[in-house]
Coordinates of C-alpha atoms and ligand atoms in Angstrom, one line a residue:
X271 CA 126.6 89.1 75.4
X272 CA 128.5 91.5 77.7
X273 CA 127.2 94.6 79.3
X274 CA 129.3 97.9 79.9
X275 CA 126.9 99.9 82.2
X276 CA 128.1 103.8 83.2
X277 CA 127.8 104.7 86.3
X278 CA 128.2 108.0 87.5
X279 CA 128.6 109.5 91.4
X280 CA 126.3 112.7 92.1
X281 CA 125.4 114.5 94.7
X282 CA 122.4 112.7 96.3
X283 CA 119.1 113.4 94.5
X284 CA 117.5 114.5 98.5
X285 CA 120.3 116.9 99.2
X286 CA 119.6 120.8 98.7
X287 CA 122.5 121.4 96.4
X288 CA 124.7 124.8 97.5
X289 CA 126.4 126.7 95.4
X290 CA 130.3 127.4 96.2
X291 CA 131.2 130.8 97.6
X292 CA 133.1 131.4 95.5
X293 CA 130.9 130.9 92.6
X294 CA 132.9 128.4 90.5
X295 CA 130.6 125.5 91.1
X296 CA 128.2 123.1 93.2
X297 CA 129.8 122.0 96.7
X298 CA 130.2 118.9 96.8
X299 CA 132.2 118.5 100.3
X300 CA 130.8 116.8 102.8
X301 CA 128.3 116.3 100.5
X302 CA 126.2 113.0 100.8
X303 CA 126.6 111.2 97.0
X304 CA 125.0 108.4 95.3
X305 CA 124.8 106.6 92.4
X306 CA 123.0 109.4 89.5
X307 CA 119.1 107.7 89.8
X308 CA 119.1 107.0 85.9
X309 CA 121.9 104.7 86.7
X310 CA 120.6 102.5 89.0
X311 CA 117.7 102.0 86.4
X312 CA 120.4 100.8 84.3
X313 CA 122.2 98.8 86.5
X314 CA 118.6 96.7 87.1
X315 CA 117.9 96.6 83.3
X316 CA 121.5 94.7 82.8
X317 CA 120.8 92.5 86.0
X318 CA 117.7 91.3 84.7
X319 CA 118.8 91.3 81.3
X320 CA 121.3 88.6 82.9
X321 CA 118.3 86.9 85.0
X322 CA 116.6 86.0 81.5
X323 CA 119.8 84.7 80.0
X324 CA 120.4 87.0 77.8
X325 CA 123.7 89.4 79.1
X326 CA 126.5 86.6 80.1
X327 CA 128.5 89.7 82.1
X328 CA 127.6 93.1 83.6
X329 CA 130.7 95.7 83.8
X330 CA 129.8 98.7 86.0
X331 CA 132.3 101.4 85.3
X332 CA 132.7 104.7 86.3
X333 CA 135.1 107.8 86.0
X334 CA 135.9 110.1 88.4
X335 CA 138.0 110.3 91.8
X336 CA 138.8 107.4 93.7
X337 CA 135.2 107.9 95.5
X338 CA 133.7 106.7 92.1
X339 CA 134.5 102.9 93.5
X340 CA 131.8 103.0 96.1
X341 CA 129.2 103.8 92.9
X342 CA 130.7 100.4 91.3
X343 CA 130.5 98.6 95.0
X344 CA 126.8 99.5 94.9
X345 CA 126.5 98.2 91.4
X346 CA 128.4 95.3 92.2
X347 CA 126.1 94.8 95.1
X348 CA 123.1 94.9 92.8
X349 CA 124.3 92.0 91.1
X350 CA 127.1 93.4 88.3
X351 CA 130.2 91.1 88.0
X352 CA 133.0 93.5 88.1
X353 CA 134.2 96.9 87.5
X354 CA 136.1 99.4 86.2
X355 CA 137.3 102.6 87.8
X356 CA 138.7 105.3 85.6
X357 CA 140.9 107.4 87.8
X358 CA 139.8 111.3 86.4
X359 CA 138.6 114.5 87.5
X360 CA 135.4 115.3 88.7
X361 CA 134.0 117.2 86.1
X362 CA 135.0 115.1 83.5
X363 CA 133.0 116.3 80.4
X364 CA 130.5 114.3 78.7
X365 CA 133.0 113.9 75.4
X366 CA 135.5 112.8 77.9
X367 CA 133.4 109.9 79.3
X368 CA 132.3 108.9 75.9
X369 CA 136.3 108.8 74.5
X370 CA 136.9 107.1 77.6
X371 CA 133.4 104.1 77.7
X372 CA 134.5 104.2 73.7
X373 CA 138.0 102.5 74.6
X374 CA 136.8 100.5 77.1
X375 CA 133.8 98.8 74.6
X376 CA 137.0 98.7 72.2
X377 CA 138.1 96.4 74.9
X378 CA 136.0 94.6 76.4
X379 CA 133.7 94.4 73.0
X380 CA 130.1 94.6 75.0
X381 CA 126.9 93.9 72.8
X382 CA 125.3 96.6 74.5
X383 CA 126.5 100.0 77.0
X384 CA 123.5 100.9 79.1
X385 CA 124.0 104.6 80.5
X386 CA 121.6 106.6 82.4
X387 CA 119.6 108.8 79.8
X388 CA 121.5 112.2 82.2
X389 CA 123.6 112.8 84.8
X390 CA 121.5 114.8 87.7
X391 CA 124.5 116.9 88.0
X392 CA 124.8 118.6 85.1
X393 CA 121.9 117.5 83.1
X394 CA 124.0 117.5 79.8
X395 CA 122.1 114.2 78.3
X396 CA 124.8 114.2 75.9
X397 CA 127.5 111.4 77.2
X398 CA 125.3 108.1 75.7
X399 CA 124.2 110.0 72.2
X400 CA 128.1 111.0 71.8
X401 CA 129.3 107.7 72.7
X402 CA 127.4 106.1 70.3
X403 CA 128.4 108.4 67.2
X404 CA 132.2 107.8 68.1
X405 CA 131.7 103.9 67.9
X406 CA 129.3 104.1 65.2
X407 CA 127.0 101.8 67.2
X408 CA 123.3 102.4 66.7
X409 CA 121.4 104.4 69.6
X410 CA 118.5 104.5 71.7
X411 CA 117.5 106.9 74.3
X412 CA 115.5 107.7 77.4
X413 CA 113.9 104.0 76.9
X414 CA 111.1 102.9 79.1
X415 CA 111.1 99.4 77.8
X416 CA 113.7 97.6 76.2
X417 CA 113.4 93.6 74.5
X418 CA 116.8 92.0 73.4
X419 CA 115.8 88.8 71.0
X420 CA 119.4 87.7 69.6
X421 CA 120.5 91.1 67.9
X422 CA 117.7 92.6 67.9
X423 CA 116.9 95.3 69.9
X424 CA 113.2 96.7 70.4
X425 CA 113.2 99.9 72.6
X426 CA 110.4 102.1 73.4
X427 CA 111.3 105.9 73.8
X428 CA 109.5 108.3 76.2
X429 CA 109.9 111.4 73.6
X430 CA 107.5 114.7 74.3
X431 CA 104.7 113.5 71.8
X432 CA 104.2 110.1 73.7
X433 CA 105.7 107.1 73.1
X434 CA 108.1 106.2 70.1
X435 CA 108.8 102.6 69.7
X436 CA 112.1 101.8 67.4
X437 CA 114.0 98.6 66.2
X438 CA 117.8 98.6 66.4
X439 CA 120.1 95.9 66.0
X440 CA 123.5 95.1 68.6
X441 CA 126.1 96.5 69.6
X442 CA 124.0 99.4 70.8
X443 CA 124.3 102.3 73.0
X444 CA 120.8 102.8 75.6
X445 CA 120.6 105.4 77.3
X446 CA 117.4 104.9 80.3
X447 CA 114.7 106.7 81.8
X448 CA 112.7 106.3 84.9
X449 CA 110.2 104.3 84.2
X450 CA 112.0 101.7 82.3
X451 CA 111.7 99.5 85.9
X452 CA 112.4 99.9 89.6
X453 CA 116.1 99.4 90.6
X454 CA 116.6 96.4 93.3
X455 CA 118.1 97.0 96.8
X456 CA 121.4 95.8 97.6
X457 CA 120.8 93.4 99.8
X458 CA 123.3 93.5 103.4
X459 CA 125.1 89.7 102.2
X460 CA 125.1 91.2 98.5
X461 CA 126.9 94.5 99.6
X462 CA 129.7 91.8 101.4
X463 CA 130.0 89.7 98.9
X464 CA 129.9 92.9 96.3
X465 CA 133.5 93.7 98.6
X466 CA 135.0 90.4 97.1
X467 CA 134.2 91.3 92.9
X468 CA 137.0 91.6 90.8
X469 CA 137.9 96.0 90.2
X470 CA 140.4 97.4 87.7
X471 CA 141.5 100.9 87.6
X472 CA 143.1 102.7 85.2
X473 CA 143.5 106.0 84.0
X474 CA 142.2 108.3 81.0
X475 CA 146.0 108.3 80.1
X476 CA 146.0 104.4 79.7
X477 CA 143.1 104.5 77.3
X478 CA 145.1 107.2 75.4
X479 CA 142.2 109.4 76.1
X480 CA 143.2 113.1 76.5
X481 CA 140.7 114.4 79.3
X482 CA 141.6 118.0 79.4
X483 CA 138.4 120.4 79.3
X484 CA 137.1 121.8 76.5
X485 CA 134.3 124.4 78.1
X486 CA 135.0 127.3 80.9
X487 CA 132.5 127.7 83.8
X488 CA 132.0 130.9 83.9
X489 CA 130.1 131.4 87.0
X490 CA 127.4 129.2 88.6
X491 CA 124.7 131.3 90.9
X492 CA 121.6 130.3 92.6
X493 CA 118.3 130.9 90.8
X494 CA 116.7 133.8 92.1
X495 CA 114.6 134.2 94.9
X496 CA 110.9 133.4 94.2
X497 CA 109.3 136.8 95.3
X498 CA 106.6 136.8 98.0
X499 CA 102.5 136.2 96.1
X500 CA 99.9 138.2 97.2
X501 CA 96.5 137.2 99.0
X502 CA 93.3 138.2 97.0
X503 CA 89.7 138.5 99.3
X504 CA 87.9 136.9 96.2
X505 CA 87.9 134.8 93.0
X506 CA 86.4 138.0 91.4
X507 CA 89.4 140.2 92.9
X508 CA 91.9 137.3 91.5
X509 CA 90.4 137.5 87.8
X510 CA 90.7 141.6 87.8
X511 CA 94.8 141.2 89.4
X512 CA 95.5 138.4 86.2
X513 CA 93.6 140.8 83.8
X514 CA 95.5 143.7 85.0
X515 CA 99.1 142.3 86.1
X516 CA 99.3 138.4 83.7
X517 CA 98.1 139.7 80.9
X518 CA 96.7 136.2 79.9
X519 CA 92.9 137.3 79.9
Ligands
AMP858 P1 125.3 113.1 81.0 O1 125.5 113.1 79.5 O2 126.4 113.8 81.7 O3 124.0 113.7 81.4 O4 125.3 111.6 81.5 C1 124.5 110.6 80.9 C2 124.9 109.2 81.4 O5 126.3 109.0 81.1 C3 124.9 109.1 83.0 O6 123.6 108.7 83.4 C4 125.9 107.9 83.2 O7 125.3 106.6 82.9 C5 126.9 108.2 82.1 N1 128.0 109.0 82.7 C6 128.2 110.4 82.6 N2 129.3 110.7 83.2 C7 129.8 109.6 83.8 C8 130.9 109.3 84.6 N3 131.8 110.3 85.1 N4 131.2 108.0 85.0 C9 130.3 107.0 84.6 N5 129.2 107.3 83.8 C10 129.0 108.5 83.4

């Protein structure tokens, strides 16, 4: 079975994002970027998914400028076989990237396309639910523990009540969370011989996918400025202040 894994290129989860000056977005020059942290989770899920015999290839792709390739290199260097760089915009929306990973399994019919459950960028969480629903496929999301016996497929979902745990069958579309496992460390010979695996690129336009947008950004602002707190003598003065000013009590 062959793995499609998404990859996406974000600004770096330790960097104090700034907003543009002139308001039409997050900076991203000069900017240090990684690969988005749900990603590398399922980079590691496809790598040992190969370990145990179970994937026969891992395809990293990603879409974006020509930047994107140092997200595959990294993926590569993790342990993926090869990738696939789709030359686009930046903001490529999340219907976008699904039309676009939706050619691509077409293609390269994978039995499963591991995505990160969002992108830290935007936050949409939409990309791996839409991707499914254009191929059909069946869907799990924000897993935390994922078997794969033959084609079947048993996933546990971190949902807001707990734990959910659902039975799904391949070709399948997960989408990963955090705590699924703890993504590997490319590894100094790994990241050369990661300089030597086989890369296509290829455009939106190849696929026959039309990328233009289909939302306006508006405006994009910093949140506003937490205001100073207030120092209380006494527990006794703190209970009158939320009785007076929360009203909670
Ligand atoms: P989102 O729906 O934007 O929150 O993204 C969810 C997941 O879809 C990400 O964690 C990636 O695995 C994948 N994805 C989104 N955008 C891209 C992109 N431009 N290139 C590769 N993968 C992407």
């Amino acid at each position: 079975m062959k793995i499609l894994v998404a990859v996406k290129r974000v600004v770096d989860y330790n960097v104090r994002v700034r907003v543009k000056a002139d308001n039409s977005g997050v900076e991203t020059q000069n900017v240090k970027m990684s690969m988005n942290p749900f990603d590398e989770n399922a980079v590691e899920a496809a790598i040992t998914l190969k370990e145990s015999g179970i994937a026969s290839e891992i395809i990293a792709v990603s879409i974006g400028t020509a930047k994107s390739q140092e997200t595959i290199r990294t993926a590569l260097a993790m342990g993926a076989d090869r990738g696939i760089h789709i030359e686009a915009g930046e903001d490529t929306e999340p219907l976008a990237v699904a039309k676009i990973l939706r050619a691509l399994a077409e293609k390269e019919q994978p039995g499963l396309v591991l995505t990160g459950k969002q992108a830290i960028d935007d936050d949409s969480n939409q990309t791996a639910q839409m991707l499914a629903a254009l191929l059909g496929w069946a869907q799990a999301t924000f897993v935390s523990d994922l078997t794969i016996e033959g084609e079947s497929i048993t996933a546990t979902r971190e949902v807001d009540g707990g734990l959910e745990k659902i039975a799904l069958n391949t070709p399948a579309v997960v989408s990963v969370d955090l705590r699924l496992n703890t993504p590997r460390y490319a590894s100094l010979p790994n990241i050369m011989k990661a300089k030597k695996k086989p890369m296509d690129t290829m455009t939106a336009e190849d696929l026959g996918v039309d990328t233009a947008p289909r939302l306006t950004t508006l405006e994009v602002i910093d949140p506003p400025q937490r205001a100073a707190g207030v120092k209380v003598a006494s527990v006794a003065e703190l209970v009158e202040k939320l009785k007076d000013e929360a009203e909670i009590l």
